[in-house]
């Protein structure tokens, strides 16, 4: 089978480049190995006719990476607009932050239709398409409109919220009906799956039996595929990275003090304000912990053109400086706060240096930082993971110290508990988590989804696809340089 993977953001095969978000970093090693073609945005836009997609193509492991320039007239409405100001807040149960105009919705649909046309170029008789994430809810329906009969899979990396929340998204009905063009829809957790199926049966009045929805498109299987990491590889990376200059400098600067670490995109779903408040509370309630533990919080700027993100950045900067001002000493800074991205190699070393990992989102699809923190630990002296029960990862990592990120006192107490946990208990908890990570690797996730996708249409695949739009002679260029990608 010839697999075409599609996501808005793609990654190039370089472990030492800063990564911006879970999806692209997680997919890179498996897509590289699989021989798939990975199609996504180039990060650039282009004026002109939407009928002429422009892609740069380069080799990626055994397959290829195709980066498309997206249509300039619709990019803002699609990315900053409908995808990240309507769908993202809704998917993370922040109805209060949903902003959507009719124009944004039309741009979102235009970009989905544009991507569908671009994908025809990569279709072969044995192709299956695997579409990733909320940027492309309607891409499957657009492909079917163009006459594509091949298997179409979709995986959502974010949570899927309760019915009342998704109903707050304009055009929700049209969009979710369009999603049923996919043969297989994967979610991170069974809660997400149940929420989705609840909507489909109650709002759309469709028949759902054993996780299979019957609609005018045919049958759609809905199932759970929790995404993982490669724990052994990450552990090796972490062990090596302790000698990386950034990591050694951090260790030297600690002078025997303990370290807690948080690594997040600067996003309101990550619960950063509550986390800083919890540390503030902890230092106030347990003054003995002042000077003995500090927090390294990496908050990588993200989607800065959107108002809610700009507001969060200012609020967080103010809060951090306030807390540092109140608890700090001439020779001690309680919170080391960094607004930049780090490579996976450096992050692995930073995780291993920290005695406590704090991953406390208000809502999160999976959260791979939680899994990476665990995999990075020294087996002889592992750190403790403090994890939000609202991250998908909490389903598997149930021997972490689970917290409610809205309960500031509870979080403050739990972080203090983590800091004083005896070695024996730390090892037992860590070993149980490592077993889970080894059982649910990213390789397993990829293989399970692709196997399930192949099965969905095996009984229904008709003759070779008859394309309504033949592959166009677009300007497809092969490039080697990596310097143009942002
Ligand atoms: C989350 C989303 C991804 C997204 C990433 C980074 O992980 O599920 O689809 O790529 O955040 O966000 P960005 O907007 O920078 O691509």
Coordinates of C-alpha atoms and ligand atoms in Angstrom, one line a residue:
X1 CA 0.0 0.0 0.0
X2 CA 1.1 3.5 -0.8
X3 CA 0.4 5.8 2.1
X4 CA -0.1 9.6 1.9
X5 CA 0.0 11.3 5.3
X6 CA -1.4 14.9 5.5
X7 CA -1.0 17.5 8.2
X8 CA -0.9 21.3 8.3
X9 CA 2.5 21.4 9.9
X10 CA 5.3 19.1 8.8
X11 CA 8.8 18.5 10.2
X12 CA 12.1 17.9 8.5
X13 CA 14.4 15.1 9.5
X14 CA 16.6 17.1 11.9
X15 CA 16.8 16.1 15.6
X16 CA 18.6 19.4 16.5
X17 CA 16.0 21.8 15.1
X18 CA 13.5 23.4 17.6
X19 CA 10.1 21.6 17.4
X20 CA 6.8 23.5 17.7
X21 CA 4.2 21.1 18.9
X22 CA 3.6 17.5 19.4
X23 CA 2.1 16.4 16.1
X24 CA 4.9 17.0 13.6
X25 CA 7.7 15.9 16.0
X26 CA 5.8 12.7 16.8
X27 CA 5.1 11.8 13.2
X28 CA 8.6 12.5 11.8
X29 CA 10.4 9.3 12.8
X30 CA 7.6 7.0 11.9
X31 CA 6.7 8.7 8.6
X32 CA 10.4 8.7 7.7
X33 CA 10.7 5.0 8.2
X34 CA 7.4 4.1 6.5
X35 CA 8.2 5.3 3.0
X36 CA 5.0 7.4 3.1
X37 CA 4.6 10.7 1.3
X38 CA 4.0 13.4 3.9
X39 CA 2.1 16.4 2.5
X40 CA 1.6 19.7 4.5
X41 CA 2.0 23.4 4.4
X42 CA 5.3 25.0 3.4
X43 CA 4.7 27.8 5.9
X44 CA 4.5 30.2 2.9
X45 CA 1.5 31.5 1.0
X46 CA 1.2 32.2 -2.7
X47 CA -1.1 34.5 -4.7
X48 CA -2.8 33.4 -7.8
X49 CA -5.1 30.7 -8.9
X50 CA -6.1 28.1 -6.4
X51 CA -6.1 25.6 -9.2
X52 CA -2.3 25.6 -9.3
X53 CA -0.8 24.1 -6.1
X54 CA 2.9 24.7 -5.8
X55 CA 4.9 22.1 -3.9
X56 CA 8.5 21.6 -2.9
X57 CA 9.4 18.0 -2.7
X58 CA 12.4 16.5 -0.9
X59 CA 13.4 13.1 0.2
X60 CA 12.3 12.0 3.7
X61 CA 13.7 8.7 4.8
X62 CA 12.3 6.0 2.5
X63 CA 9.6 8.4 1.3
X64 CA 9.1 12.1 0.5
X65 CA 8.0 15.3 2.0
X66 CA 5.9 17.7 0.0
X67 CA 5.4 21.2 1.2
X68 CA 2.6 23.2 -0.4
X69 CA 2.3 27.0 -0.5
X70 CA -1.2 27.7 0.6
X71 CA -3.5 30.3 -1.1
X72 CA -2.6 33.8 0.3
X73 CA -6.2 35.0 0.2
X74 CA -7.4 32.2 2.5
X75 CA -4.5 31.4 4.7
X76 CA -5.4 33.8 7.6
X77 CA -9.0 32.9 7.6
X78 CA -8.1 29.2 7.6
X79 CA -5.2 29.1 10.1
X80 CA -5.6 32.0 12.5
X81 CA -9.3 32.1 11.8
X82 CA -11.4 29.1 11.7
X83 CA -8.8 26.4 12.7
X84 CA -7.3 28.2 15.7
X85 CA -9.9 30.7 16.8
X86 CA -13.0 28.6 16.4
X87 CA -12.1 24.9 16.3
X88 CA -9.1 24.9 18.7
X89 CA -10.9 26.7 21.6
X90 CA -14.0 24.5 21.1
X91 CA -12.0 21.3 21.0
X92 CA -10.4 22.4 24.3
X93 CA -13.7 23.3 25.8
X94 CA -13.1 27.0 25.8
X95 CA -16.4 28.1 24.4
X96 CA -15.7 31.6 25.7
X97 CA -12.8 32.0 23.3
X98 CA -14.6 30.9 20.1
X99 CA -14.4 33.6 17.4
X100 CA -15.5 32.9 13.9
X101 CA -16.7 34.8 11.0
X102 CA -18.4 33.5 7.9
X103 CA -15.3 34.5 5.9
X104 CA -13.1 32.4 8.1
X105 CA -15.3 29.4 7.6
X106 CA -15.3 29.8 3.8
X107 CA -11.5 30.2 3.8
X108 CA -11.2 27.0 5.9
X109 CA -13.3 25.1 3.4
X110 CA -11.3 26.7 0.5
X111 CA -8.0 25.5 2.0
X112 CA -9.5 22.0 2.6
X113 CA -10.6 21.9 -1.1
X114 CA -7.3 23.2 -2.3
X115 CA -5.4 20.5 -0.3
X116 CA -7.8 17.8 -1.8
X117 CA -6.9 18.9 -5.3
X118 CA -3.2 19.0 -4.5
X119 CA -3.4 15.4 -3.1
X120 CA -4.6 14.0 -6.4
X121 CA -1.1 14.4 -7.7
X122 CA 0.1 11.8 -5.2
X123 CA -2.7 9.3 -5.7
X124 CA -1.8 5.8 -7.1
X125 CA -4.1 2.8 -7.5
X126 CA -3.1 1.4 -4.1
X127 CA -3.0 4.7 -2.1
X128 CA -4.6 5.2 1.3
X129 CA -4.8 8.8 2.7
X130 CA -4.3 9.5 6.4
X131 CA -5.3 13.0 7.3
X132 CA -4.2 14.5 10.6
X133 CA -5.9 16.9 12.9
X134 CA -8.5 19.6 13.1
X135 CA -7.2 21.7 10.2
X136 CA -8.7 19.2 7.8
X137 CA -12.0 18.0 9.1
X138 CA -13.6 18.4 5.7
X139 CA -10.7 17.2 3.5
X140 CA -12.1 13.7 3.2
X141 CA -15.4 15.0 1.9
X142 CA -13.5 17.2 -0.6
X143 CA -11.6 14.1 -1.8
X144 CA -14.7 12.1 -2.3
X145 CA -16.2 15.0 -4.3
X146 CA -13.2 14.7 -6.6
X147 CA -14.0 11.1 -7.1
X148 CA -11.5 9.5 -4.8
X149 CA -12.6 6.0 -3.7
X150 CA -9.5 5.0 -1.8
X151 CA -9.4 4.5 2.0
X152 CA -9.5 7.7 3.9
X153 CA -8.4 7.9 7.5
X154 CA -8.5 10.8 10.0
X155 CA -6.8 11.1 13.4
X156 CA -7.6 13.9 15.8
X157 CA -4.6 14.9 18.1
X158 CA -6.8 17.1 20.3
X159 CA -9.6 16.2 22.6
X160 CA -13.2 16.1 21.3
X161 CA -15.5 18.0 23.6
X162 CA -19.0 17.5 24.9
X163 CA -21.9 18.1 22.5
X164 CA -22.9 21.4 24.0
X165 CA -19.4 22.8 23.3
X166 CA -19.0 21.6 19.7
X167 CA -22.5 23.0 19.0
X168 CA -20.9 26.5 19.7
X169 CA -18.9 26.2 16.5
X170 CA -20.6 27.8 13.6
X171 CA -21.4 25.2 10.8
X172 CA -20.7 22.3 13.2
X173 CA -23.4 20.2 11.6
X174 CA -22.1 20.6 8.1
X175 CA -18.5 20.0 9.2
X176 CA -19.2 16.8 11.2
X177 CA -21.4 15.4 8.4
X178 CA -18.4 16.0 6.1
X179 CA -16.1 14.1 8.6
X180 CA -18.2 11.0 7.9
X181 CA -16.6 10.8 4.5
X182 CA -13.6 9.2 6.3
X183 CA -13.6 5.5 6.6
X184 CA -11.8 5.5 9.9
X185 CA -11.7 8.2 12.5
X186 CA -9.2 7.9 15.4
X187 CA -9.3 9.6 18.8
X188 CA -6.8 9.7 21.6
X189 CA -9.2 8.5 24.4
X190 CA -12.5 6.7 24.8
X191 CA -14.0 9.9 26.3
X192 CA -13.3 11.7 23.0
X193 CA -14.8 8.8 21.1
X194 CA -17.9 8.8 23.2
X195 CA -18.4 12.5 22.9
X196 CA -18.1 12.3 19.1
X197 CA -20.5 9.4 18.8
X198 CA -22.9 11.1 21.2
X199 CA -23.1 14.1 18.8
X200 CA -23.5 11.9 15.8
X201 CA -26.4 9.9 17.2
X202 CA -28.1 12.8 19.0
X203 CA -27.5 15.8 16.7
X204 CA -27.3 14.0 13.4
X205 CA -29.8 11.2 14.2
X206 CA -27.5 8.6 12.6
X207 CA -27.2 5.0 13.5
X208 CA -24.2 4.0 15.6
X209 CA -23.5 0.3 16.2
X210 CA -20.2 -1.0 17.7
X211 CA -18.4 2.2 17.0
X212 CA -19.5 2.2 13.3
X213 CA -21.6 5.1 12.0
X214 CA -23.7 4.7 9.0
X215 CA -24.2 7.9 6.9
X216 CA -24.9 8.8 3.3
X217 CA -21.1 8.3 2.7
X218 CA -21.3 4.7 3.9
X219 CA -19.7 3.3 7.0
X220 CA -17.2 5.1 9.3
X221 CA -15.4 3.3 12.0
X222 CA -14.6 5.4 15.1
X223 CA -12.0 4.0 17.5
X224 CA -9.3 4.9 20.0
X225 CA -5.6 5.0 19.1
X226 CA -3.6 6.6 21.9
X227 CA -0.4 8.1 20.4
X228 CA 2.9 7.2 22.0
X229 CA 6.6 7.9 21.7
X230 CA 9.7 5.8 21.1
X231 CA 10.7 5.4 24.8
X232 CA 14.0 3.5 24.3
X233 CA 15.2 6.0 21.7
X234 CA 14.2 8.9 23.9
X235 CA 15.9 7.4 26.9
X236 CA 19.2 7.0 25.0
X237 CA 18.9 10.6 23.7
X238 CA 18.4 11.8 27.2
X239 CA 21.4 9.8 28.7
X240 CA 23.6 11.3 25.9
X241 CA 22.2 14.8 26.2
X242 CA 23.4 15.3 29.8
X243 CA 26.7 16.4 28.4
X244 CA 25.2 18.9 26.0
X245 CA 26.5 22.4 26.8
X246 CA 23.0 23.8 27.6
X247 CA 22.3 20.9 29.9
X248 CA 25.7 21.0 31.7
X249 CA 25.3 24.8 32.2
X250 CA 21.9 24.3 33.7
X251 CA 23.2 21.6 36.1
X252 CA 26.1 23.7 37.2
X253 CA 23.8 26.7 37.9
X254 CA 21.7 24.7 40.3
X255 CA 24.2 24.4 43.0
X256 CA 22.5 21.4 44.6
X257 CA 19.1 23.0 44.4
X258 CA 16.2 20.8 43.0
X259 CA 14.5 21.5 39.7
X260 CA 11.0 21.2 38.4
X261 CA 10.4 21.6 34.7
X262 CA 7.5 22.6 32.5
X263 CA 7.7 22.6 28.7
X264 CA 4.7 23.8 26.7
X265 CA 3.6 25.8 23.7
X266 CA 2.4 29.2 25.0
X267 CA -1.3 28.2 24.8
X268 CA -4.2 28.8 27.1
X269 CA -5.1 25.0 27.1
X270 CA -1.8 24.3 28.9
X271 CA -2.8 25.7 32.3
X272 CA 0.3 27.8 32.6
X273 CA -1.3 30.5 34.8
X274 CA -2.6 27.9 37.2
X275 CA 0.7 26.2 37.3
X276 CA 2.6 29.4 38.2
X277 CA 0.0 30.2 40.9
X278 CA 0.5 26.7 42.3
X279 CA 4.3 27.3 42.7
X280 CA 3.6 30.7 44.2
X281 CA 1.2 29.0 46.7
X282 CA 3.8 26.3 47.4
X283 CA 6.6 28.7 48.3
X284 CA 4.2 30.7 50.4
X285 CA 2.8 27.7 52.3
X286 CA 6.2 25.9 52.6
X287 CA 8.8 28.6 53.0
X288 CA 11.4 25.8 53.5
X289 CA 11.1 25.1 49.8
X290 CA 12.3 28.6 48.9
X291 CA 15.9 28.4 47.6
X292 CA 15.7 24.6 47.6
X293 CA 13.7 24.2 44.4
X294 CA 13.1 26.3 41.3
X295 CA 10.9 26.0 38.3
X296 CA 12.3 26.0 34.7
X297 CA 9.3 26.9 32.6
X298 CA 9.8 26.9 28.8
X299 CA 6.8 28.4 27.1
X300 CA 7.4 28.5 23.3
X301 CA 5.5 31.3 21.6
X302 CA 2.8 30.0 19.3
X303 CA 0.0 31.5 17.1
X304 CA 1.1 35.0 18.2
X305 CA -1.2 36.8 15.7
X306 CA -4.3 35.6 17.6
X307 CA -5.5 37.9 20.4
X308 CA -6.1 35.2 23.0
X309 CA -2.4 34.1 22.6
X310 CA -1.1 37.7 22.8
X311 CA -3.1 38.3 26.0
X312 CA -1.9 35.1 27.6
X313 CA 1.8 36.0 26.8
X314 CA 1.4 39.4 28.6
X315 CA -0.5 37.9 31.5
X316 CA 2.0 35.1 32.1
X317 CA 5.0 37.4 31.8
X318 CA 3.5 39.7 34.4
X319 CA 2.6 36.8 36.8
X320 CA 6.1 35.3 36.5
X321 CA 7.8 38.6 37.3
X322 CA 5.4 39.2 40.2
X323 CA 6.1 35.8 41.7
X324 CA 9.9 36.2 41.2
X325 CA 9.7 39.7 42.7
X326 CA 7.9 38.4 45.8
X327 CA 9.9 35.2 46.5
X328 CA 13.3 35.9 44.8
X329 CA 16.6 36.7 46.6
X330 CA 19.7 38.4 45.4
X331 CA 21.2 35.0 44.5
X332 CA 18.0 33.0 43.8
X333 CA 15.4 33.2 41.0
X334 CA 12.4 31.0 41.7
X335 CA 11.1 30.8 38.1
X336 CA 13.4 30.6 35.1
X337 CA 11.0 31.6 32.3
X338 CA 12.1 31.1 28.7
X339 CA 10.0 32.1 25.6
X340 CA 11.9 30.0 23.0
X341 CA 12.0 26.6 21.5
X342 CA 14.6 23.9 22.1
X343 CA 15.6 20.9 20.1
X344 CA 14.4 17.5 21.2
X345 CA 17.9 16.5 22.1
X346 CA 18.3 19.4 24.5
X347 CA 14.8 18.9 25.9
X348 CA 15.7 15.2 26.6
X349 CA 18.7 16.3 28.7
X350 CA 16.7 19.0 30.6
X351 CA 14.0 16.5 31.5
X352 CA 16.6 14.2 32.9
X353 CA 18.0 16.9 35.0
X354 CA 14.7 17.8 36.7
X355 CA 13.5 16.0 39.8
X356 CA 9.9 16.9 39.0
X357 CA 8.1 17.2 35.6
X358 CA 4.9 19.4 35.8
X359 CA 2.4 18.7 33.0
X360 CA -0.8 20.3 34.1
X361 CA -3.0 21.3 31.0
X362 CA -6.6 22.2 31.5
X363 CA -7.4 20.0 28.6
X364 CA -5.0 18.1 26.3
X365 CA -5.4 15.5 23.6
X366 CA -2.5 13.3 24.8
X367 CA 0.5 15.5 25.8
X368 CA 3.7 13.9 24.7
X369 CA 5.8 16.0 27.0
X370 CA 4.5 13.8 29.9
X371 CA 5.6 10.7 28.1
X372 CA 9.0 12.2 27.1
X373 CA 9.7 13.3 30.7
X374 CA 9.1 9.8 31.9
X375 CA 11.3 8.2 29.2
X376 CA 14.1 10.6 29.9
X377 CA 14.6 9.7 33.5
X378 CA 17.6 7.9 35.0
X379 CA 16.3 4.5 36.0
X380 CA 18.4 4.4 39.1
X381 CA 17.1 7.8 40.4
X382 CA 13.9 8.7 38.4
X383 CA 12.1 12.0 38.8
X384 CA 8.4 12.3 39.6
X385 CA 5.7 13.3 37.0
X386 CA 2.9 15.6 38.2
X387 CA 0.2 15.2 35.6
X388 CA -3.2 16.8 35.0
X389 CA -6.0 14.3 35.0
X390 CA -7.4 16.2 32.0
X391 CA -4.5 15.2 29.7
X392 CA -5.1 12.1 27.5
X393 CA -1.8 10.7 28.9
X394 CA -3.4 10.3 32.3
X395 CA -5.3 7.3 31.1
X396 CA -2.0 5.4 30.7
X397 CA 0.3 7.2 33.1
X398 CA -1.9 6.5 36.1
X399 CA 1.0 6.1 38.5
X400 CA 2.0 9.7 38.0
X401 CA 0.8 12.1 40.7
X402 CA -2.5 13.1 39.1
X403 CA -3.8 16.6 39.8
X404 CA -6.8 18.8 39.0
X405 CA -5.2 21.8 37.4
X406 CA -8.0 24.0 38.7
X407 CA -7.2 23.2 42.3
X408 CA -4.2 25.5 43.0
X409 CA -3.9 24.3 46.7
X410 CA -4.0 20.7 45.6
X411 CA -1.3 21.2 43.0
X412 CA 0.9 23.1 45.4
X413 CA 0.6 20.2 47.9
X414 CA 1.3 17.6 45.2
X415 CA 4.4 19.3 43.9
X416 CA 5.7 19.5 47.5
X417 CA 4.9 15.7 47.8
X418 CA 6.8 15.0 44.6
X419 CA 9.9 16.8 45.8
X420 CA 10.1 14.7 48.9
X421 CA 9.1 11.3 47.5
X422 CA 11.4 8.5 48.6
X423 CA 13.5 6.7 46.0
X424 CA 11.7 3.4 46.3
X425 CA 8.3 4.9 45.5
X426 CA 9.7 7.0 42.7
X427 CA 11.1 3.8 41.1
X428 CA 7.9 1.8 41.5
X429 CA 5.8 4.6 39.9
X430 CA 8.3 5.2 37.1
X431 CA 8.7 1.5 36.2
X432 CA 4.9 1.1 35.9
X433 CA 4.8 4.1 33.6
X434 CA 7.7 2.9 31.5
X435 CA 5.9 -0.4 31.0
X436 CA 2.9 1.5 29.6
X437 CA 5.2 3.5 27.3
X438 CA 6.8 0.4 26.0
X439 CA 3.4 -1.2 25.3
X440 CA 2.1 1.8 23.4
X441 CA 4.9 3.1 21.2
X442 CA 4.5 5.5 18.3
X443 CA 5.5 2.6 16.0
X444 CA 2.6 0.6 17.4
X445 CA 0.2 3.6 17.0
X446 CA 1.2 4.1 13.4
X447 CA 1.0 0.4 12.5
X448 CA -2.4 -0.1 14.3
X449 CA -4.0 2.8 12.5
X450 CA -2.7 1.9 9.1
X451 CA -3.8 -1.7 9.6
X452 CA -7.3 -0.6 10.6
X453 CA -7.5 1.8 7.7
X454 CA -6.6 -0.9 5.2
X455 CA -9.3 -3.2 6.6
X456 CA -12.0 -0.5 6.4
X457 CA -12.4 -0.6 2.6
X458 CA -10.9 -3.9 1.8
X459 CA -14.3 -5.3 1.1
X460 CA -15.6 -2.3 -0.7
X461 CA -12.7 -1.2 -3.0
X462 CA -14.0 -1.1 -6.5
X463 CA -12.0 -0.7 -9.7
X464 CA -9.1 1.6 -10.1
X465 CA -10.0 5.2 -9.2
X466 CA -11.3 7.3 -12.0
X467 CA -10.1 10.8 -11.3
X468 CA -12.5 13.6 -12.2
X469 CA -9.5 15.9 -12.2
X470 CA -6.4 14.3 -13.7
X471 CA -3.0 15.0 -12.1
X472 CA -2.0 18.5 -13.2
X473 CA 1.5 19.4 -14.5
X474 CA 2.1 21.7 -11.6
X475 CA 5.4 23.1 -10.8
X476 CA 6.7 20.4 -8.4
X477 CA 10.2 21.2 -7.5
X478 CA 12.7 19.0 -5.7
X479 CA 14.9 20.9 -3.3
X480 CA 17.5 20.0 -0.8
X481 CA 18.0 23.2 1.0
X482 CA 16.4 23.4 4.5
X483 CA 16.9 27.1 4.9
X484 CA 13.5 28.3 3.6
X485 CA 11.3 26.6 6.0
X486 CA 10.0 28.2 9.2
Ligands
LIG1 C1 -1.0 20.8 18.5 C2 -1.9 20.5 17.3 C3 -1.0 20.4 16.1 C4 -0.2 21.6 15.8 C5 0.6 21.9 17.1 C6 1.4 23.2 16.9 O1 -0.1 19.8 18.8 O2 -2.6 19.3 17.6 O3 -1.9 20.2 14.9 O4 0.6 21.5 14.7 O5 -0.2 22.0 18.2 O6 0.6 24.2 16.6 P1 0.9 25.1 15.3 O7 -0.3 26.0 15.2 O8 2.1 25.8 15.6 O9 1.1 24.1 14.1

